[in-house]
PDB file of C-alpha atoms in Angstrom:
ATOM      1  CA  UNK A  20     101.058  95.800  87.111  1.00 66.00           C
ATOM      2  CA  UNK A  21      98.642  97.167  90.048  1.00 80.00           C
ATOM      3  CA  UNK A  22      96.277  99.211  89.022  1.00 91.00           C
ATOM      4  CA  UNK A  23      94.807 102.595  90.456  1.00 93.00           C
ATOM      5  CA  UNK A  24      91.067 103.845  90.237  1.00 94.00           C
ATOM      6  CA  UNK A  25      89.150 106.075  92.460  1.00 96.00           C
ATOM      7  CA  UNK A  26      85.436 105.786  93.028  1.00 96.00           C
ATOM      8  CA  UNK A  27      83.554 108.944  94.432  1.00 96.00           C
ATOM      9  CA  UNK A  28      80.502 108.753  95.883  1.00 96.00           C
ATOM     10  CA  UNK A  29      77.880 111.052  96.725  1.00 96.00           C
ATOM     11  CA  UNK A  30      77.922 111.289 100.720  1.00 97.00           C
ATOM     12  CA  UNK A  31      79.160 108.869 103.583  1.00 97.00           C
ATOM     13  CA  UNK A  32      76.360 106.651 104.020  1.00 97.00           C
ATOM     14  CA  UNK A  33      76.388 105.862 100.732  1.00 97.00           C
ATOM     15  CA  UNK A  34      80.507 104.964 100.634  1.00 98.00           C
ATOM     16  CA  UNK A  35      79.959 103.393 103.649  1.00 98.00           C
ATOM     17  CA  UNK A  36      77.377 100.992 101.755  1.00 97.00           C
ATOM     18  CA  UNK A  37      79.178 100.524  98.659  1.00 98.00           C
ATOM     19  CA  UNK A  38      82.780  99.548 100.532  1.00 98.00           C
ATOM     20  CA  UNK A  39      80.764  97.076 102.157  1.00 98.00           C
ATOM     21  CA  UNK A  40      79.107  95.773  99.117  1.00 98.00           C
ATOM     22  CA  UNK A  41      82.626  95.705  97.485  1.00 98.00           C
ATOM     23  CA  UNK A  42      84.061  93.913 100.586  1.00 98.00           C
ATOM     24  CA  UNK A  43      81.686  90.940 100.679  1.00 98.00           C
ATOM     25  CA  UNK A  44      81.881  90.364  97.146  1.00 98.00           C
ATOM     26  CA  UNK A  45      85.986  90.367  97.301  1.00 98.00           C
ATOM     27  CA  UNK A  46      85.749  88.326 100.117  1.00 98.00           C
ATOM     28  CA  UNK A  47      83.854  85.823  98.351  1.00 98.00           C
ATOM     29  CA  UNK A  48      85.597  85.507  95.587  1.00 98.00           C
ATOM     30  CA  UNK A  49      88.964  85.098  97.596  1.00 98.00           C
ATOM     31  CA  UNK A  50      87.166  81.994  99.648  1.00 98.00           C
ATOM     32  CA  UNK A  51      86.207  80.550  96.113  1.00 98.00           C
ATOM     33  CA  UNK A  52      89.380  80.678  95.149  1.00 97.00           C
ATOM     34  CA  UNK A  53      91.521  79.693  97.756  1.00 95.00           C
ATOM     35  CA  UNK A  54      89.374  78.618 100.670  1.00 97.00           C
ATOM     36  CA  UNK A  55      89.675  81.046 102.867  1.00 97.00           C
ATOM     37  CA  UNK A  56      90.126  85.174 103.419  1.00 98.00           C
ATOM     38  CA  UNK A  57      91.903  87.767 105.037  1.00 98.00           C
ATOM     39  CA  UNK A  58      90.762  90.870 106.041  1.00 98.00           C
ATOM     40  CA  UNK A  59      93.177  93.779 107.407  1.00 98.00           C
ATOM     41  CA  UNK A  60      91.272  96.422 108.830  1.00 98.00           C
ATOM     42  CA  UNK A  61      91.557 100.138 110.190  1.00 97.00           C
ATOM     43  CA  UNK A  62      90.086 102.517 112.891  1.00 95.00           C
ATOM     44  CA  UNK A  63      88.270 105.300 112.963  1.00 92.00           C
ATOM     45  CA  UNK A  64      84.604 107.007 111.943  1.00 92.00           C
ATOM     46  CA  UNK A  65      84.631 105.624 108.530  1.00 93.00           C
ATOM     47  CA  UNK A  66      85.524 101.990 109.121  1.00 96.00           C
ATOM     48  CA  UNK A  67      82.932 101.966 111.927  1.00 96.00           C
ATOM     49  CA  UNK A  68      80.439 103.177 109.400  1.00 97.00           C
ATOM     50  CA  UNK A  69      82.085 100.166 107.081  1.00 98.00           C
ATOM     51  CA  UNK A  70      81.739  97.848 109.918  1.00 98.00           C
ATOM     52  CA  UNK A  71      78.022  98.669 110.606  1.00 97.00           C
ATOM     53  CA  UNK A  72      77.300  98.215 106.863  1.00 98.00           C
ATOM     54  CA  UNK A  73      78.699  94.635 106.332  1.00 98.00           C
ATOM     55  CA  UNK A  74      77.249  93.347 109.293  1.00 97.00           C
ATOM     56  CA  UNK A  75      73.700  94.495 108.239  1.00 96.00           C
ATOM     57  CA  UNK A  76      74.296  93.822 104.417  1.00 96.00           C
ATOM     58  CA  UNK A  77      72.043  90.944 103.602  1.00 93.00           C
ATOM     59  CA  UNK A  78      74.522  89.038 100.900  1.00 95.00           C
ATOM     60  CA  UNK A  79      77.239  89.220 104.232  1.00 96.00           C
ATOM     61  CA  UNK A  80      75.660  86.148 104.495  1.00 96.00           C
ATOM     62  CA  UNK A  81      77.467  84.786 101.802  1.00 97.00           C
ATOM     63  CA  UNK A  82      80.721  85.054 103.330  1.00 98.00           C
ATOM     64  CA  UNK A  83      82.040  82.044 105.597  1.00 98.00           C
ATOM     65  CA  UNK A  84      82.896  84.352 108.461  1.00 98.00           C
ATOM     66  CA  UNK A  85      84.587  81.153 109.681  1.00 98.00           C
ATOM     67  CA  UNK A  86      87.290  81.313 107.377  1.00 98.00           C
ATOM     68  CA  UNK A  87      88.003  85.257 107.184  1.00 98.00           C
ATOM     69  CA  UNK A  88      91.415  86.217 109.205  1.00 98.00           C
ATOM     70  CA  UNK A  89      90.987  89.237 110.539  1.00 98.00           C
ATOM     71  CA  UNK A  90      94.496  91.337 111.136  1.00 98.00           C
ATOM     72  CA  UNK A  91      94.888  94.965 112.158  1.00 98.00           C
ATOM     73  CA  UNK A  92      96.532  97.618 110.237  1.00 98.00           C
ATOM     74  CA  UNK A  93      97.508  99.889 113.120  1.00 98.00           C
ATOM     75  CA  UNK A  94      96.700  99.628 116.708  1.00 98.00           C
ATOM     76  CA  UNK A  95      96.685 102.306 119.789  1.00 98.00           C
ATOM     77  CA  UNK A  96      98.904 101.053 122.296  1.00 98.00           C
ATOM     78  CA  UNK A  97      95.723 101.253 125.006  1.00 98.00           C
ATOM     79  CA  UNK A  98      94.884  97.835 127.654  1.00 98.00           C
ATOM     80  CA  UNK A  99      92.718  95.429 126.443  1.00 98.00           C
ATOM     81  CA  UNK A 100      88.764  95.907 126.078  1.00 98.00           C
ATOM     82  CA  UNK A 101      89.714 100.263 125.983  1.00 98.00           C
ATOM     83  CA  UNK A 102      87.304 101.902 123.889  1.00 97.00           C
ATOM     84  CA  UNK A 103      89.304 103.704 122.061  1.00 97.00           C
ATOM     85  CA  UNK A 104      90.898 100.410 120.689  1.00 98.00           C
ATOM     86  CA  UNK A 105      90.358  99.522 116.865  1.00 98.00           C
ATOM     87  CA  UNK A 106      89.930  96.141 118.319  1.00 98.00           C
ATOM     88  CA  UNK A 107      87.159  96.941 120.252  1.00 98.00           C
ATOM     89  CA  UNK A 108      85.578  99.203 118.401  1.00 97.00           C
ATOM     90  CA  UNK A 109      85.657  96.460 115.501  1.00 98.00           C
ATOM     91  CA  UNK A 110      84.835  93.681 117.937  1.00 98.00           C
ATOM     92  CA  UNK A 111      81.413  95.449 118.942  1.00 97.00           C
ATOM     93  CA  UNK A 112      80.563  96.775 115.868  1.00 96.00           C
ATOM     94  CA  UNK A 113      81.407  93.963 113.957  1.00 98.00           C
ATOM     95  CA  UNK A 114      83.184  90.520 115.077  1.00 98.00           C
ATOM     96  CA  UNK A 115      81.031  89.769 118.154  1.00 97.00           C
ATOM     97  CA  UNK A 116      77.942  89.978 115.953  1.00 96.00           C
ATOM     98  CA  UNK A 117      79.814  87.581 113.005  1.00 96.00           C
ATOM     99  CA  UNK A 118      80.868  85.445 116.116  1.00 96.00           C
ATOM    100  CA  UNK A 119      84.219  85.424 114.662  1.00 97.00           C
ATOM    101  CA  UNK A 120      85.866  82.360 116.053  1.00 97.00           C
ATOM    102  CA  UNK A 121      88.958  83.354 118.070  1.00 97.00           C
ATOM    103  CA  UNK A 122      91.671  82.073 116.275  1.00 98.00           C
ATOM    104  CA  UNK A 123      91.071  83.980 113.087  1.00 98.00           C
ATOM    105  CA  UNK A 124      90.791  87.588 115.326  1.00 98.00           C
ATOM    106  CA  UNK A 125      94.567  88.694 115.423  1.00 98.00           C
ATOM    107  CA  UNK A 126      94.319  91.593 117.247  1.00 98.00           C
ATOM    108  CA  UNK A 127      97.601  93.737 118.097  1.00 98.00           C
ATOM    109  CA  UNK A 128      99.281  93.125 121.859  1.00 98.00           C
ATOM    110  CA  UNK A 129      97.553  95.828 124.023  1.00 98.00           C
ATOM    111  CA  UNK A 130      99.370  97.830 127.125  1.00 98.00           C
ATOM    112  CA  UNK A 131      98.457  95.702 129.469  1.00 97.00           C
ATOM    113  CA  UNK A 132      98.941  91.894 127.226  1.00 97.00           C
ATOM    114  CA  UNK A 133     102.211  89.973 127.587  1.00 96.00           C
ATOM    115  CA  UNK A 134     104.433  92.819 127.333  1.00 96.00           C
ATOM    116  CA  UNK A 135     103.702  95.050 129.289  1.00 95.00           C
ATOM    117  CA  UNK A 136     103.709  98.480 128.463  1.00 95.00           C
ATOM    118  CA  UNK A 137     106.407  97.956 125.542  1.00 98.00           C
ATOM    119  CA  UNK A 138     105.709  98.595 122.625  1.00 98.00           C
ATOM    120  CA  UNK A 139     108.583  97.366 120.940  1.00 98.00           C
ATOM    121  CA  UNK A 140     107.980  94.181 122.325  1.00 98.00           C
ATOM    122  CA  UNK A 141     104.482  94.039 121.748  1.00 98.00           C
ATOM    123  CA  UNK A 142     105.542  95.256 117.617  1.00 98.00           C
ATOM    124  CA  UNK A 143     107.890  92.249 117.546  1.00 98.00           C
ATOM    125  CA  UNK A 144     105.773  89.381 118.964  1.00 98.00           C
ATOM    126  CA  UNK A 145     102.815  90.708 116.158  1.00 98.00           C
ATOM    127  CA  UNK A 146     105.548  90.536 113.735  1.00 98.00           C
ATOM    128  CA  UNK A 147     106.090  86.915 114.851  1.00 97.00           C
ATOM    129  CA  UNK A 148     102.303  85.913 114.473  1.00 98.00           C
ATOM    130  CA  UNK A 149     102.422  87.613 110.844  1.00 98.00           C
ATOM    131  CA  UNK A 150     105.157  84.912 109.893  1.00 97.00           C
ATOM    132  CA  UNK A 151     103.527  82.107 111.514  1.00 96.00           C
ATOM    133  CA  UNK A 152     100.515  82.897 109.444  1.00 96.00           C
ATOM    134  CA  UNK A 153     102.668  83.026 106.258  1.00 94.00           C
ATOM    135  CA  UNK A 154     102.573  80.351 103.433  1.00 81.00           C
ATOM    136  CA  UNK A 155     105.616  78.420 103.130  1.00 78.00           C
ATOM    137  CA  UNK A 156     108.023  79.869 100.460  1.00 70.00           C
ATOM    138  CA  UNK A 157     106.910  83.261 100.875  1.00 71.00           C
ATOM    139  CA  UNK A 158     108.332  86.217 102.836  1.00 76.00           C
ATOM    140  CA  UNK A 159     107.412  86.449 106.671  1.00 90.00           C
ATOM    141  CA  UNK A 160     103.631  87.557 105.701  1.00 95.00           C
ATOM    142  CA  UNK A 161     100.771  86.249 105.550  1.00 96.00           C
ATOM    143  CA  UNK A 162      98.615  86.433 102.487  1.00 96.00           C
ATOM    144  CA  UNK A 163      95.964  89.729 102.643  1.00 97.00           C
ATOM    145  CA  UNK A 164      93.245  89.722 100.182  1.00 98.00           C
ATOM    146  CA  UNK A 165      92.233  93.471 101.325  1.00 98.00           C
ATOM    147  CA  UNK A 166      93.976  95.984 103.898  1.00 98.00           C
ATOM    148  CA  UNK A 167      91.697  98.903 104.498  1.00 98.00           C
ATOM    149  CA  UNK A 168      93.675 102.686 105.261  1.00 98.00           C
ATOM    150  CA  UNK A 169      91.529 105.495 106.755  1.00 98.00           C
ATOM    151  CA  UNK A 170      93.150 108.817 105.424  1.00 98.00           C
ATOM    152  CA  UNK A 171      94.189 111.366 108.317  1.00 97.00           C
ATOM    153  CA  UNK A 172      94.276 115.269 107.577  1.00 97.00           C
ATOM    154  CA  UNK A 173      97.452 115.028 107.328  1.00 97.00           C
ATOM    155  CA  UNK A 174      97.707 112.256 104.645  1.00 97.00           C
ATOM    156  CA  UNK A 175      98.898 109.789 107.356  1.00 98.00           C
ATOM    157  CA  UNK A 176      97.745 105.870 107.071  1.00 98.00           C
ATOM    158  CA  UNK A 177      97.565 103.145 109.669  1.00 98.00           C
ATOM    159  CA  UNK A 178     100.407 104.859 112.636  1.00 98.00           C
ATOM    160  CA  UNK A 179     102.432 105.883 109.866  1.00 98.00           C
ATOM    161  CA  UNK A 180     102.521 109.797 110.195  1.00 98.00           C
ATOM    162  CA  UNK A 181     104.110 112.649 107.471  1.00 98.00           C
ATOM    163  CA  UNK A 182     108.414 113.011 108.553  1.00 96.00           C
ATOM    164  CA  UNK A 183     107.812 110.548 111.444  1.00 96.00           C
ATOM    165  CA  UNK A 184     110.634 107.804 111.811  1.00 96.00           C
ATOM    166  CA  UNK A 185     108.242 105.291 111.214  1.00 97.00           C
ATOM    167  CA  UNK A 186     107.642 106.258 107.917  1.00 97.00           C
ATOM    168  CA  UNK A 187     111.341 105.054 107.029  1.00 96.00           C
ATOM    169  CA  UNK A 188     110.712 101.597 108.846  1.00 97.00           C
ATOM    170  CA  UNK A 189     111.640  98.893 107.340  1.00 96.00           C
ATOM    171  CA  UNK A 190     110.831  96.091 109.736  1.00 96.00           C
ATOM    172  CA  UNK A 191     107.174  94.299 109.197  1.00 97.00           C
ATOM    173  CA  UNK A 192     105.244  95.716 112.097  1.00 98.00           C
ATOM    174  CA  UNK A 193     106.737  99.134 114.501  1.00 98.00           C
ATOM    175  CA  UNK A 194     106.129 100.746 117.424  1.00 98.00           C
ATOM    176  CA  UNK A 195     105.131 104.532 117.702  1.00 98.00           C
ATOM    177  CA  UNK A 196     106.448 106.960 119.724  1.00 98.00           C
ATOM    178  CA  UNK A 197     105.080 110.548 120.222  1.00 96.00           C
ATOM    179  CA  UNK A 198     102.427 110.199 118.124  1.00 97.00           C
ATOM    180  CA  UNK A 199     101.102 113.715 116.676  1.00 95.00           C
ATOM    181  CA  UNK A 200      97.569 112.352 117.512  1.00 95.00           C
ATOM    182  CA  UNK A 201      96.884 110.570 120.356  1.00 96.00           C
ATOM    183  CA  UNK A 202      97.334 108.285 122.256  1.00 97.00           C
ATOM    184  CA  UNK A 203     100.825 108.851 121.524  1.00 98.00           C
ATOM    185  CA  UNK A 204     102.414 105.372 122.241  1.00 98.00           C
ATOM    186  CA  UNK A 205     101.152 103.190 118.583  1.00 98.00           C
ATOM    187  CA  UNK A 206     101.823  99.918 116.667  1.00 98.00           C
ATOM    188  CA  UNK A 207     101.627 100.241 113.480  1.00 98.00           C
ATOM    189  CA  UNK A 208     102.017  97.731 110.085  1.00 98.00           C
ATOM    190  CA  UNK A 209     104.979  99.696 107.961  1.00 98.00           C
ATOM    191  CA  UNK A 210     104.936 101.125 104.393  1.00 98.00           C
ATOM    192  CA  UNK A 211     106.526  97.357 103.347  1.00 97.00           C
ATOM    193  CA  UNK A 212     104.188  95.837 105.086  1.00 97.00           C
ATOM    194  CA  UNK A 213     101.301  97.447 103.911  1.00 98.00           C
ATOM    195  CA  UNK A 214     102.194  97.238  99.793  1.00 97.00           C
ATOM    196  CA  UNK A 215     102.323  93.519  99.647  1.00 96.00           C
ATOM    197  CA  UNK A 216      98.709  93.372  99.984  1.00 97.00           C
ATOM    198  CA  UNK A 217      96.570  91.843  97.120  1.00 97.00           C
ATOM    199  CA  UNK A 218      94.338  95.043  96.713  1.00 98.00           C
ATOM    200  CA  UNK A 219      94.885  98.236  99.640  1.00 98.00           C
ATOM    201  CA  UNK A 220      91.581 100.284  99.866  1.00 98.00           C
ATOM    202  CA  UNK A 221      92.027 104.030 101.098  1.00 98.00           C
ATOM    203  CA  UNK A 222      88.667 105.087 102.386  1.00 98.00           C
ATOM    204  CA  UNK A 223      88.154 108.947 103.189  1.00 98.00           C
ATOM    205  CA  UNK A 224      84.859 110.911 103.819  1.00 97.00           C
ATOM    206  CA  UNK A 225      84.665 115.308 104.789  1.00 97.00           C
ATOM    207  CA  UNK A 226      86.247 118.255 103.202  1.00 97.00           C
ATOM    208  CA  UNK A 227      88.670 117.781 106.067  1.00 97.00           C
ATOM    209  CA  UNK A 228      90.467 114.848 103.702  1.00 97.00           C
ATOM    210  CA  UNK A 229      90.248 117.037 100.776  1.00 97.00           C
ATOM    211  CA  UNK A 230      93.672 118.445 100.698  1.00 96.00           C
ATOM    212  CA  UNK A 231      95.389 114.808 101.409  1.00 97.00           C
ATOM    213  CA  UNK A 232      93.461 112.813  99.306  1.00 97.00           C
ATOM    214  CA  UNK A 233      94.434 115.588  96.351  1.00 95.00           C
ATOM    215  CA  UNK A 234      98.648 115.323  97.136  1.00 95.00           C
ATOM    216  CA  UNK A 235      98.178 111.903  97.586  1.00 96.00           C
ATOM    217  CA  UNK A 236      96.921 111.496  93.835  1.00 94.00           C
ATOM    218  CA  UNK A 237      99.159 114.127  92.357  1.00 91.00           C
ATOM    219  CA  UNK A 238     102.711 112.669  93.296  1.00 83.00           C
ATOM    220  CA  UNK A 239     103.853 113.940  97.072  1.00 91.00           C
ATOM    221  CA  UNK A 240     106.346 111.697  98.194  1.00 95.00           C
ATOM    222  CA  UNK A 241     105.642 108.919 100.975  1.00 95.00           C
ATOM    223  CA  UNK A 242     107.587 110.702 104.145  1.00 96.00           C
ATOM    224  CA  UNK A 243     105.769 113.754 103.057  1.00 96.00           C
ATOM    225  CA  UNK A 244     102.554 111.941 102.919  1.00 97.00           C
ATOM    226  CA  UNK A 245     101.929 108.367 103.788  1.00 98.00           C
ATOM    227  CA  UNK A 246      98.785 107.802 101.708  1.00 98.00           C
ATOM    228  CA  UNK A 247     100.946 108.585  98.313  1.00 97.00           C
ATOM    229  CA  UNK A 248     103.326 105.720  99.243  1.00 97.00           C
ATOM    230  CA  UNK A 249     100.955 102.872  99.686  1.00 98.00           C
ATOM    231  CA  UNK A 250     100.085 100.255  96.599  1.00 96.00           C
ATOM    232  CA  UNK A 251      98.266  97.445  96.369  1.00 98.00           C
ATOM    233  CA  UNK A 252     100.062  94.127  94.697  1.00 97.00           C
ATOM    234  CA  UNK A 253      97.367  94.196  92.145  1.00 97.00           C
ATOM    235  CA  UNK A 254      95.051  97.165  92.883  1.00 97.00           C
ATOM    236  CA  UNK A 255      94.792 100.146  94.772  1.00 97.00           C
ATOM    237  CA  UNK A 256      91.466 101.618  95.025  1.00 97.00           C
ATOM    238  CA  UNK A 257      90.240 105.014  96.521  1.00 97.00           C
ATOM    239  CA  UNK A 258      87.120 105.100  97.556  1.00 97.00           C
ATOM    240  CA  UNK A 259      85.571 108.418  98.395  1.00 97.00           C
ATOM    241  CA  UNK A 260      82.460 110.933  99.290  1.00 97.00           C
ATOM    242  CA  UNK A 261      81.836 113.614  96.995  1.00 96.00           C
ATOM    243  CA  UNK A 262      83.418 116.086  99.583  1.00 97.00           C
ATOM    244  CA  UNK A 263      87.102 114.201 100.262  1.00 97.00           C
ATOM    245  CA  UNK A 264      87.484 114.086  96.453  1.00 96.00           C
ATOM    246  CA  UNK A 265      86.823 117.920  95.745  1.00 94.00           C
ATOM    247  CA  UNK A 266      90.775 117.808  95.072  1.00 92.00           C
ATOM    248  CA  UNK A 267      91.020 115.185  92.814  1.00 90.00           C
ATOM    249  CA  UNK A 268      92.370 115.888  88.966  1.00 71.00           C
ATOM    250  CA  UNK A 269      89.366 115.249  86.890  1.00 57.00           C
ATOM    251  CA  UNK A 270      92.170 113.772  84.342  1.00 43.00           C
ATOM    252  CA  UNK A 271      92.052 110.638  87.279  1.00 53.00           C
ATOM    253  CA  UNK A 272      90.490 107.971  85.868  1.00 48.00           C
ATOM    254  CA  UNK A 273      87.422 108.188  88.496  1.00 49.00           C
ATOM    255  CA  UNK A 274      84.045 106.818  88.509  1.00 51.00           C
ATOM    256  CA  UNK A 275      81.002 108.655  90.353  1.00 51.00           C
ATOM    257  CA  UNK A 276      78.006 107.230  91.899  1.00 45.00           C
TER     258      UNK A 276
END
């Protein structure tokens, strides 16, 4: 059964630190166990803080970056090298440091990659990389020790926005259309997708995420809000500043730092 817990802590740089901490240690314990890692990861102020934090954590050291795959949870649907990429942003902050070698970076088709400017194409073909990368007998996935979700405003998570067709998606990976933030052209992992993850982290940090984080933990329902329909296989951990969790239930089973 997957178990929740939330973990507050008391500003940004200090979540930012402690997700990292948490992330090395997970991702060293997945290589001891099976050889190698995946890591699925998001966009956005937070994660770049994340980023940052594992690449100057001194036990990061620990991890065989060699053996980490490194997938994307959403993607904006941008050309290659754009700065407003995940990708890139996670390339510079993190992956070009690590020296990452190329075939474990699976970064989402960008406007101007073998597709064109189709998204629907581009959502298909990283669909068909996701099942090349799966282990035989399994469904059309590939294993993920930890997929990291930044929390929007709205309670959205990856592309995956609050009464947006995607939310409904069934396929592995979609494409986004009118977008309510921009860009408005996305690919996105779905809802499906997203819960067969060994342990799904939703990371939030400002009084701005207040109001999600709060519906997310008190039962809204997934098209409503995105954040309250993801799960990880085994866990499903919030991790929070002291300000994104001023909504929270004190009956949560929470820990402070």
């Amino acid at each position: 059964m997957s178990e929740t817990s939330v973990i507050v802590h008391a500003d940004p740089d200090v979540l930012a630190q402690a997700v990292a901490a948490r992330l090395v240690v997970t991702l060293i314990d997945a290589q001891a166990e099976r050889g190698a890692a995946s890591w699925v990861l998001t966009g956005g102020r937070i994660a770049g803080a994340v980023h940052r934090a594992v690449r100057d954590f001194p036990a990061s050291d620990a991890v065989d970056w060699n053996r980490v795959d490194f997938w994307w949870g959403d993607e904006r649907f941008l050309p290659a090298g754009h700065p407003d990429r995940n990708e890139t942003q996670a390339r510079e902050q993190l992956l070009d440091v690590l020296r990452v070698p190329a075939e474990r970076v699976h970064a989402m088709p960008p406007s101007d990659g073998p597709d064109g400017n189709d998204p629907e194409a581009a959502a298909a073909r990283y669909a068909q990389e996701l099942a090349r990368a799966a282990r035989p007998g399994t469904a059309p996935l590939p294993h993920f020790d930890v997929l990291m979700l930044g929390v929007g405003e709205d309670g959205h998570v990856a592309s995956v926005f609050p009464e947006h067709p995607v939310a409904y998606e069934t396929r592995p990976v979609s494409a986004v259309r009118g977008s309510p933030k921009p860009p408005p052209v996305r690919t996105t992992l779905t809802l499906p997708t997203i819960n067969t993850a060994d342990q799904v982290w939703l990371v939030a940090a400002g009084p701005d995420k207040a109001g999600a984080v709060g519906m997310a933990l008190t039962g809204a329902g997934p098209v409503q809000l995105p954040a309250a329909g993801v799960r990880g296989v085994n866990r499903t951990i919030w991790q929070l500043d002291s300000a994104a969790a001023t909504q929270v239930r004190r009956t949560f089973r929470s820990v402070r730092s």
